Amino acid sequence: MDGFDGRIEVEGCDTIPKLFWHQVKARDQRTAFREKYLGIWRATSWRDYGERARAVGMGLVKLGLKRGDVVSILAETVPEWLYADMGTACAGGVTNGIYPTDSAKQVDYIVNDSRSRFLFVENEEQLDKWLDVRDRCPSVARVFVFDMEGLADFEDPMVMPLDELMAIGREHDKTSPGEWEKRIAASGPEDLALLVYTSGTTGPPKGAMISHRNVIFQLRNADAFIPLGSDDEQLAFLPLCHIAERTFTTFLPLRSGAIANFAESVETVPENVREVAPTTFFAVPRIWERFYSGIAIRMKEATWIGRLAYRWAIGIGLKVAEAELDGRKPSPLLKLVYRIADWMVLDNIKRAIGMHRIRFAGTGAAPIAPDLIKWYRALGVDMREVYGQTENCGLATGMPDRIKLGTVGITAPNTELVISPEGEILLKGPHVFMGYLNQPEKTAETLRDGWLHTGDVGLKDNEGYVRITDRMKDIIITAGGKNITPSEIENQLKFSPYISDAVVIGDKRKFLSCLVMIDYDNVSKHAQDNNVPFTDFTSLCRAREVQDLIWTEIERVNAGFARVETIKKFRLIEQQLTAEDDEVTPTMKLKRKFVSEKYKTMIDGMYADAS
């Protein structure tokens, strides 16, 4: 394992607090991140970042934070998240993120399961969730609010503005010289660093316990697949309680010095990407699908000459992408024609989505259609798929120089990956988590014989490239005994600009059917452009023209699969789902088990006529 069984360090530091404070002193006035304020992107230096985190941490110490106490953060992706995170870590606490889309009921569950001592909330909306359940959360001693807008007249002995906490921290720092440094020095690599609650597609979220050693190892290891330097620019917009965004926005810059730019909101991501023009961009498949859908719809509305130019240019791009994917060098003539296509068309598309400076584009956290990766590579965006999960602190496989479409790359350095006799992917290495909080049975089920049992089904070819076929629990066995991996079909369906998500049904059934969640923006625009009358989301789903549109998209996907794998019937989910709904995870993935149970009557109706 290249010496990784012993001491694991970055810049001579073996814990997050030690590395953070080392970089604060080393980088001083260099820019750590930016946020947009009154229309201008404003920079925060490493020194200011460190001072604010220190004020937060020392404030928590003054108010009674003990080593190992859990501090939860309920907020969107904002700089204050980082101050609370690093302040907590350096003071000896354990940070736990709560999805900002979680309901009051979910906040109740996570705060109690984690036994959170303190809670940070972003604003009045998030504070209201805690106020709804405060009587059921006895462990919480204080709540701190980042943004007090709308709360000027609000008074509660347990609630305090962030500014007040920081003022307490600065005062305590003056009267306790050396306390901050002593607490940082006391952090150990095997200590619990953070809790990350999995999004819970099959049940209540589980709190994965991540150690400092897990994180520091991944920072040492990431260079193999994620080349980041101090001149790189990123956009921070995914929830920071997700291990992927936490890694890219909080942890990787501790090593690389890359600058994170905080998006104004999830809705403004396309606009902010164009303004920042990041050099590195990691997003879950849903975001990449959204960018593609926007271009696909725009091309349908373009003039005939615009459509012709796009088809020609993307066709040239696909030829180059296919040559590279096959390990061949494009011919000099093809490269010349591609440069012309890029100059005339493709560069404009990249600029329209803010991807013209990209050096690394990553996708992960959920399956993605290989054709979507090929499309981005045809544009000239170097997209690569990575694989990992919360339980191994992020990265397990990635793409080296050679890309194999349909795979998630090769095993990361200093990591062992094997396929069990049942086809399950097993992992071993210093990044494997400590277990699930309060759930010894689930921990024992996941960590067996020294291996992390990922729950993912996969294959490994003779060159070491790994292909994920599905989740163990999601494999469909039809009434005829045919094993089918639904994710492959679902990924192709989501490639359609009109389909947001899909769940393929068919376990112990005679044929496959499907529940579809439409992309409201694109489908409603299609309806308006074609004079299809509708009054609300339900009536839009029931319109014959919309049903025909979705069936056309399903038939397109069916054409690429064997007859037994084709979808024979479908139904649309007739309500517009948000992350607050039980049917979806905070990352907007449909929960297969929950959807199958909630829409059982609708599903049974599709099979009622099957003899």
XYZ file of C-alpha atoms in Angstrom:
611
model
C 0.000 0.000 0.000
C 2.984 2.340 -0.626
C 3.525 3.141 3.044
C -0.068 4.219 3.615
C -0.594 1.709 6.420
C 1.400 4.007 8.703
C 1.306 7.778 9.155
C -0.673 9.596 6.473
C 0.088 13.291 6.079
C -0.363 16.302 3.821
C 2.163 19.115 4.363
C 3.282 17.284 7.512
C -0.267 17.366 8.943
C -2.298 14.265 9.840
C -5.663 15.879 10.701
C -7.999 18.405 9.075
C -7.540 21.095 11.797
C -3.737 20.876 11.623
C -3.747 21.139 7.824
C -6.293 23.966 7.816
C -4.373 26.096 10.295
C -1.053 25.361 8.564
C -2.499 26.621 5.248
C -4.124 29.688 6.840
C -0.680 30.780 8.055
C 1.128 29.760 4.859
C -1.312 31.321 2.376
C -2.220 34.418 4.400
C -3.621 37.019 1.957
C -4.125 34.651 -0.995
C -7.735 34.206 -2.065
C -9.469 31.213 -0.472
C -12.904 31.683 -2.068
C -15.303 34.211 -3.527
C -18.996 34.986 -3.179
C -21.210 37.338 -5.158
C -22.423 40.366 -3.232
C -24.437 43.187 -4.835
C -23.505 41.899 -8.272
C -19.734 41.731 -7.653
C -17.625 38.634 -6.937
C -15.783 39.461 -3.699
C -12.763 37.543 -2.440
C -12.076 36.215 1.063
C -8.430 35.594 1.963
C -7.109 32.569 3.792
C -6.287 34.862 6.725
C -9.900 36.095 6.961
C -11.189 32.538 6.502
C -8.984 31.417 9.398
C -9.896 34.329 11.679
C -13.635 33.766 11.203
C -13.350 30.012 11.757
C -11.271 30.713 14.876
C -13.891 33.129 16.228
C -16.647 30.536 15.652
C -14.609 27.738 17.241
C -13.587 29.715 20.301
C -17.186 30.886 20.723
C -18.310 27.265 20.809
C -15.597 26.471 23.359
C -16.767 29.348 25.584
C -20.341 28.037 25.378
C -19.286 24.569 26.491
C -18.195 22.547 23.439
C -16.360 19.409 24.572
C -14.073 17.278 22.403
C -16.232 14.901 20.338
C -19.439 16.957 20.652
C -21.486 16.993 17.441
C -22.311 20.317 15.791
C -24.915 20.241 13.004
C -25.177 22.721 10.126
C -28.493 23.274 8.318
C -27.773 25.645 5.442
C -27.281 26.061 1.724
C -23.752 26.169 0.299
C -22.491 29.482 1.705
C -19.118 30.626 3.150
C -20.531 30.606 6.694
C -20.868 26.808 6.321
C -17.073 26.641 6.073
C -16.520 28.917 9.073
C -18.808 26.713 11.172
C -17.207 23.544 9.784
C -13.561 24.500 10.325
C -14.307 26.292 13.604
C -15.980 23.159 14.950
C -13.190 20.855 13.736
C -10.374 22.969 15.189
C -12.206 23.307 18.530
C -12.393 19.513 18.757
C -16.001 18.998 17.687
C -17.534 16.772 15.021
C -19.319 18.485 12.118
C -22.554 17.069 10.770
C -24.324 18.523 7.735
C -28.103 18.453 7.291
C -29.575 18.879 3.813
C -31.192 22.329 3.519
C -34.151 20.673 1.783
C -34.815 18.316 4.725
C -38.168 18.673 6.456
C -38.614 19.482 10.156
C -39.301 15.771 10.728
C -35.964 14.830 9.134
C -34.137 17.537 11.122
C -35.685 16.058 14.284
C -34.398 12.576 13.373
C -30.839 13.632 12.463
C -30.328 16.044 15.383
C -31.435 13.356 17.833
C -29.607 10.472 16.151
C -26.375 12.487 16.159
C -27.065 13.936 19.627
C -26.082 17.351 18.309
C -24.947 19.796 21.011
C -25.111 22.894 18.823
C -26.956 23.728 15.612
C -26.121 26.306 12.939
C -28.986 27.375 10.640
C -28.828 29.651 7.627
C -31.903 31.827 7.988
C -35.476 32.197 9.193
C -36.720 29.357 6.962
C -34.246 26.864 8.421
C -34.706 28.168 11.969
C -38.456 27.507 11.674
C -37.729 23.797 11.130
C -35.881 23.576 14.422
C -38.518 25.660 16.231
C -41.146 23.148 15.060
C -39.324 20.258 16.758
C -37.291 21.950 19.529
C -39.235 20.230 22.305
C -38.139 16.870 20.895
C -34.442 17.819 20.614
C -33.150 17.951 24.208
C -29.469 17.628 23.272
C -29.317 21.030 21.526
C -27.922 23.732 23.847
C -27.784 26.667 21.390
C -28.788 27.532 17.833
C -26.819 30.051 15.734
C -28.244 31.890 12.717
C -26.108 32.987 9.745
C -28.575 35.474 8.219
C -30.891 37.382 10.600
C -33.001 39.002 7.862
C -36.630 38.864 8.986
C -35.576 38.031 12.555
C -34.781 41.535 13.858
C -37.517 41.395 16.517
C -37.094 37.692 17.253
C -35.889 36.859 20.743
C -35.183 33.426 22.168
C -32.637 32.574 24.874
C -31.447 29.553 22.851
C -31.022 31.402 19.541
C -28.048 33.635 18.740
C -26.850 35.433 15.568
C -23.562 34.124 14.156
C -21.983 37.569 14.648
C -22.687 37.394 18.379
C -21.117 33.930 18.632
C -18.027 35.222 16.836
C -17.797 38.224 19.174
C -17.913 35.838 22.160
C -15.210 33.744 20.491
C -12.880 36.690 19.887
C -13.225 37.789 23.505
C -12.596 34.257 24.812
C -9.559 34.006 22.520
C -8.038 37.109 24.156
C -8.507 35.756 27.652
C -7.353 32.205 26.826
C -4.034 32.525 24.969
C -2.827 29.312 23.394
C -6.188 27.528 23.787
C -6.901 27.479 20.038
C -3.504 26.059 19.106
C -3.703 23.508 21.939
C -7.048 22.209 20.692
C -5.763 21.893 17.117
C -2.656 20.023 18.294
C -4.849 17.624 20.312
C -6.646 16.347 17.182
C -5.664 12.792 16.237
C -5.881 10.969 12.881
C -8.142 8.214 14.241
C -10.582 10.691 15.825
C -14.092 11.044 14.411
C -13.965 14.138 12.165
C -17.390 14.339 10.579
C -20.730 12.630 10.247
C -22.246 12.304 6.790
C -25.817 11.101 6.674
C -26.505 9.008 3.585
C -29.492 10.173 1.580
C -31.489 7.088 2.473
C -32.995 5.639 -0.728
C -34.094 2.532 1.205
C -34.863 3.802 4.695
C -33.936 6.434 7.293
C -30.547 8.093 6.754
C -27.513 6.463 8.359
C -24.763 8.577 9.920
C -21.470 7.508 8.352
C -18.547 8.200 10.681
C -15.516 9.620 8.842
C -12.143 9.973 10.562
C -9.436 12.574 9.984
C -7.274 9.789 8.562
C -9.975 8.942 5.994
C -10.007 12.543 4.713
C -6.253 13.141 4.763
C -5.708 9.887 2.857
C -8.127 11.005 0.146
C -6.329 14.352 -0.146
C -3.057 12.448 -0.672
C -4.717 10.151 -3.177
C -6.841 12.561 -5.238
C -4.045 13.804 -7.520
C -4.176 10.589 -9.550
C -7.569 11.487 -11.026
C -8.389 15.073 -9.992
C -5.536 17.365 -11.034
C -6.051 20.583 -9.053
C -3.658 23.487 -8.580
C -3.660 26.903 -6.928
C -4.690 28.566 -10.212
C -7.842 26.451 -10.555
C -11.331 27.912 -10.168
C -14.350 25.908 -8.997
C -18.042 26.605 -8.495
C -19.526 25.529 -5.152
C -23.251 24.778 -5.347
C -24.068 21.183 -4.366
C -25.045 20.626 -0.704
C -21.965 20.685 1.533
C -23.368 17.845 3.613
C -22.777 15.611 0.560
C -19.299 14.036 0.674
C -18.576 15.006 -2.969
C -19.159 18.753 -2.546
C -17.491 18.758 0.871
C -14.426 17.172 -0.729
C -14.260 19.593 -3.666
C -15.121 22.817 -1.819
C -13.688 22.304 1.677
C -11.076 19.563 1.685
C -9.275 19.499 -1.693
C -8.447 23.257 -1.543
C -6.654 22.558 1.756
C -4.086 20.778 -0.380
C -4.347 22.450 -3.799
C -5.227 26.053 -2.926
C -7.867 26.068 -5.686
C -10.423 28.883 -5.367
C -14.066 28.030 -4.734
C -16.714 30.435 -6.034
C -20.023 30.171 -4.175
C -23.055 30.109 -6.460
C -25.818 32.528 -5.436
C -28.337 29.680 -5.424
C -29.057 26.388 -7.170
C -31.309 28.287 -9.613
C -28.492 30.650 -10.647
C -25.910 27.901 -11.284
C -26.076 28.208 -15.127
C -25.593 31.984 -14.912
C -22.840 31.729 -12.273
C -20.969 29.076 -14.286
C -20.927 31.466 -17.257
C -19.612 34.304 -15.046
C -16.908 32.277 -13.290
C -15.933 30.038 -16.239
C -14.418 27.443 -13.864
C -11.384 25.380 -14.810
C -12.662 22.400 -12.829
C -16.295 21.419 -12.391
C -17.770 18.459 -10.545
C -21.493 17.814 -10.688
C -23.964 15.000 -10.232
C -25.524 13.627 -13.450
C -28.729 15.650 -12.971
C -26.786 18.908 -13.443
C -24.979 17.629 -16.552
C -28.339 16.417 -17.929
C -29.817 19.873 -17.312
C -27.049 21.638 -19.274
C -27.474 19.183 -22.143
C -31.274 19.562 -22.112
C -30.935 23.340 -22.325
C -28.753 23.087 -25.434
C -30.976 20.376 -26.981
C -34.087 22.535 -26.558
C -32.268 25.628 -27.830
C -31.177 23.764 -30.961
C -34.779 22.713 -31.652
C -35.725 26.400 -31.650
C -32.752 27.516 -33.765
C -32.975 28.527 -37.419
C -32.558 25.750 -39.964
C -29.032 26.946 -40.704
C -28.221 26.981 -36.986
C -29.512 23.420 -36.596
C -27.532 22.332 -39.633
C -24.328 23.926 -38.301
C -24.836 22.296 -34.902
C -25.454 18.828 -36.364
C -22.353 19.156 -38.551
C -20.114 20.439 -35.734
C -21.262 17.956 -33.114
C -20.903 15.179 -35.705
C -17.254 16.144 -36.203
C -16.815 16.347 -32.436
C -18.264 12.866 -31.997
C -15.821 11.463 -34.550
C -12.909 12.963 -32.579
C -14.359 11.752 -29.265
C -14.882 8.229 -30.620
C -11.321 8.094 -31.950
C -9.934 9.151 -28.573
C -12.179 6.707 -26.715
C -10.949 3.921 -28.996
C -7.352 4.830 -28.165
C -6.726 6.169 -31.686
C -5.280 9.533 -32.675
C -7.623 11.569 -34.878
C -6.194 12.063 -38.358
C -4.577 15.460 -39.155
C -7.505 16.266 -41.482
C -10.093 15.418 -38.806
C -8.217 17.546 -36.260
C -8.176 20.467 -38.705
C -11.909 20.161 -39.431
C -12.585 19.875 -35.691
C -10.701 23.136 -35.044
C -12.920 24.809 -37.632
C -16.068 23.264 -36.065
C -14.917 24.418 -32.638
C -14.224 27.959 -33.858
C -17.538 28.235 -35.700
C -19.949 26.412 -33.374
C -18.688 24.305 -30.472
C -16.796 27.049 -28.640
C -19.965 29.164 -28.629
C -21.874 26.293 -27.021
C -19.156 25.835 -24.389
C -19.244 29.562 -23.620
C -23.042 29.460 -23.404
C -22.749 26.936 -20.547
C -19.534 28.390 -19.066
C -17.364 25.384 -19.939
C -14.803 26.983 -22.270
C -11.969 26.980 -19.671
C -12.604 23.500 -18.251
C -9.544 21.325 -17.635
C -11.326 18.719 -15.539
C -15.043 17.911 -15.624
C -16.148 15.207 -13.218
C -19.376 13.320 -12.733
C -20.258 10.877 -10.000
C -22.581 10.084 -7.057
C -25.120 8.500 -9.431
C -25.104 6.610 -12.761
C -24.877 8.609 -15.991
C -25.670 7.714 -19.607
C -22.419 7.013 -21.552
C -23.858 8.956 -24.514
C -24.005 12.061 -22.338
C -20.287 11.794 -21.540
C -19.585 11.304 -25.250
C -21.605 14.440 -26.092
C -19.573 16.574 -23.681
C -16.323 15.136 -24.979
C -17.513 15.947 -28.509
C -17.889 19.559 -27.367
C -14.304 19.470 -26.155
C -15.123 19.189 -22.435
C -12.821 16.602 -20.848
C -15.517 14.792 -18.858
C -14.530 11.819 -16.710
C -16.588 9.626 -14.445
C -15.437 8.839 -10.914
C -16.872 6.336 -8.477
C -17.023 6.160 -4.725
C -19.433 6.568 -1.868
C -19.781 8.198 1.507
C -18.523 5.049 3.211
C -15.126 5.295 1.518
C -14.943 9.074 1.913
C -15.379 9.800 -1.782
C -13.042 8.429 -4.418
C -12.552 4.705 -5.157
C -12.027 4.692 -8.934
C -11.358 7.272 -11.614
C -10.162 7.859 -15.135
C -6.458 8.090 -15.958
C -5.363 9.400 -19.365
C -7.181 6.620 -21.180
C -10.970 6.718 -20.937
C -13.224 3.721 -21.356
C -16.827 4.711 -21.906
C -19.337 2.834 -19.783
C -16.792 2.272 -17.011
C -15.901 4.335 -13.943
C -12.188 3.906 -14.572
C -9.501 2.038 -12.683
C -8.974 1.545 -8.963
C -7.457 4.524 -7.157
C -3.863 4.173 -5.896
C -3.415 2.558 -2.476
C -6.892 1.055 -2.725
C -7.940 -2.575 -3.118
C -11.044 -3.362 -5.161
C -12.340 -6.863 -5.795
C -15.562 -8.328 -7.139
C -17.193 -10.839 -4.780
C -18.586 -14.178 -6.065
C -22.040 -12.514 -5.947
C -20.782 -9.699 -8.185
C -20.609 -7.068 -5.424
C -17.824 -4.473 -5.406
C -15.707 -4.688 -2.250
C -13.201 -2.023 -1.160
C -10.294 -1.888 1.253
C -7.989 1.001 2.170
C -7.335 3.843 4.647
C -10.365 5.703 3.284
C -12.917 3.143 4.547
C -15.167 4.712 7.180
C -15.428 3.904 10.893
C -18.998 2.583 10.696
C -22.549 3.902 11.129
C -23.384 5.912 14.231
C -25.681 4.020 16.636
C -26.131 1.183 14.127
C -23.754 -1.701 14.970
C -25.818 -4.210 12.960
C -25.729 -2.084 9.790
C -22.003 -1.512 10.374
C -21.342 -5.247 10.713
C -23.351 -5.868 7.542
C -21.335 -3.282 5.580
C -17.859 -3.915 7.026
C -17.129 -7.639 6.840
C -13.800 -9.480 6.883
C -11.922 -6.197 6.525
C -13.799 -5.225 3.352
C -16.328 -2.479 2.685
C -19.342 -4.085 1.000
C -20.516 -1.295 -1.296
C -23.868 -2.766 -2.319
C -22.943 -2.026 -5.946
C -22.827 -4.756 -8.574
C -19.932 -4.496 -10.984
C -17.406 -6.054 -13.333
C -13.668 -5.567 -13.725
C -12.098 -6.155 -17.124
C -8.618 -7.486 -17.944
C -7.217 -3.934 -17.988
C -8.587 -3.165 -14.520
C -11.438 -0.904 -15.659
C -14.524 -1.168 -13.460
C -18.096 -1.136 -14.737
C -20.976 -0.549 -12.320
C -24.052 -2.444 -13.457
C -26.503 -1.659 -10.644
C -27.230 -1.757 -6.942
C -27.465 -5.276 -5.467
C -30.951 -4.569 -4.157
C -32.210 -3.101 -7.462
C -31.622 -6.070 -9.786
C -34.925 -7.063 -11.404
C -35.713 -10.741 -11.959
C -38.694 -11.027 -14.278
C -41.375 -13.725 -14.042
C -39.496 -15.468 -16.869
C -36.305 -15.582 -14.779
C -34.404 -12.920 -16.735
C -31.986 -10.755 -14.673
C -32.229 -7.100 -15.691
C -30.260 -4.105 -14.397
C -32.759 -1.225 -14.429
C -30.194 1.569 -14.045
C -28.918 1.111 -17.625
C -32.417 1.653 -19.009
C -33.139 4.497 -16.583
C -29.913 6.326 -17.512
C -30.854 6.238 -21.195
C -34.326 7.559 -20.373
C -32.851 10.444 -18.344
C -30.771 11.395 -21.384
C -34.050 12.747 -22.820
C -34.547 16.476 -22.153
C -38.184 15.709 -21.309
C -37.542 13.071 -18.616
C -36.192 14.149 -15.246
C -36.124 10.692 -13.653
C -37.541 7.215 -14.163
C -38.060 4.022 -12.187
C -38.206 0.770 -14.138
C -40.598 -1.826 -12.658
C -40.663 -5.545 -13.420
C -39.513 -7.696 -10.521
C -41.473 -10.984 -10.708
C -43.587 -9.433 -13.477
C -44.100 -10.628 -17.062
C -42.728 -7.457 -18.667
C -41.033 -4.160 -17.782
C -42.987 -0.996 -17.105
C -41.865 2.424 -15.977
C -42.853 5.375 -13.799
C -41.622 8.659 -15.243
C -41.034 12.068 -13.640
C -41.160 14.646 -16.435
C -38.888 17.671 -16.739
C -41.547 20.325 -16.164
C -39.701 23.253 -17.777
C -38.992 21.452 -21.031
C -42.306 19.572 -21.285
C -44.391 22.674 -20.504
C -42.450 24.636 -23.140
C -43.061 21.821 -25.647
C -46.771 21.996 -24.800
C -46.893 25.779 -25.214
C -44.989 25.648 -28.513
C -47.448 23.047 -29.836
C -50.624 24.716 -28.505
C -51.343 21.896 -26.038
C -53.783 23.240 -23.412
C -53.021 22.595 -19.723
C -53.836 24.338 -16.457
C -51.516 22.691 -13.943
C -48.895 19.965 -13.571
C -51.460 17.160 -13.432
C -53.320 18.285 -16.546
C -49.977 18.633 -18.363
C -49.116 15.011 -17.502
C -52.527 13.822 -18.687
C -52.436 15.617 -22.050
C -52.460 13.077 -24.893
C -49.681 14.970 -26.710
C -47.435 14.793 -23.625
C -48.151 11.081 -23.219
C -47.204 10.595 -26.890
C -44.044 12.694 -26.431
C -42.845 10.550 -23.504
C -43.733 7.306 -25.292
C -41.656 8.454 -28.290
C -38.700 8.981 -25.933
C -39.235 5.536 -24.378
C -39.408 3.895 -27.822
C -36.121 5.588 -28.732
C -34.514 3.956 -25.679
C -36.249 0.613 -26.302
C -34.549 0.418 -29.692
C -31.188 -0.064 -27.973
C -32.204 -3.006 -25.775
C -33.136 -6.650 -26.216
C -36.865 -7.364 -26.476
C -37.100 -8.728 -22.925
C -35.499 -5.483 -21.646
C -37.890 -3.108 -23.396
C -40.541 -1.089 -21.578
C -44.055 -2.037 -22.600
C -46.081 0.434 -20.523
C -45.487 3.614 -18.536
C -47.264 6.057 -16.244
C -46.345 9.629 -15.353
C -46.046 10.736 -11.731
C -48.673 13.469 -11.741
C -47.294 15.678 -9.020
C -44.314 17.987 -9.159
C -41.874 16.566 -6.643
C -39.390 18.577 -4.593
C -36.605 17.473 -2.273
C -39.037 17.860 0.640
C -41.189 14.997 -0.705
C -40.667 11.482 0.632
C -40.428 10.048 -2.907
C -37.052 11.654 -3.579
C -33.706 11.971 -1.852
C -32.190 15.410 -1.116
C -30.175 14.947 -4.317
C -33.473 14.511 -6.234
C -33.140 10.782 -6.977
C -36.375 8.817 -6.933
C -36.470 6.286 -4.086
C -37.242 3.020 -5.864
C -38.683 1.222 -2.838
C -40.810 4.145 -1.660
C -42.084 4.914 -5.173
C -42.970 1.248 -5.734
C -45.006 1.210 -2.526
C -46.683 4.618 -2.862
C -47.721 4.082 -6.482
C -48.565 0.382 -6.098
C -52.131 0.842 -7.369
C -50.882 2.690 -10.455
C -48.245 0.007 -11.075
C -50.708 -2.849 -10.606
C -52.984 -1.127 -13.121
C -50.297 -1.460 -15.805
C -50.263 -5.228 -15.270
C -54.018 -5.711 -14.786
C -54.562 -6.761 -18.409
C -51.451 -8.978 -18.583
C -52.463 -12.594 -18.833
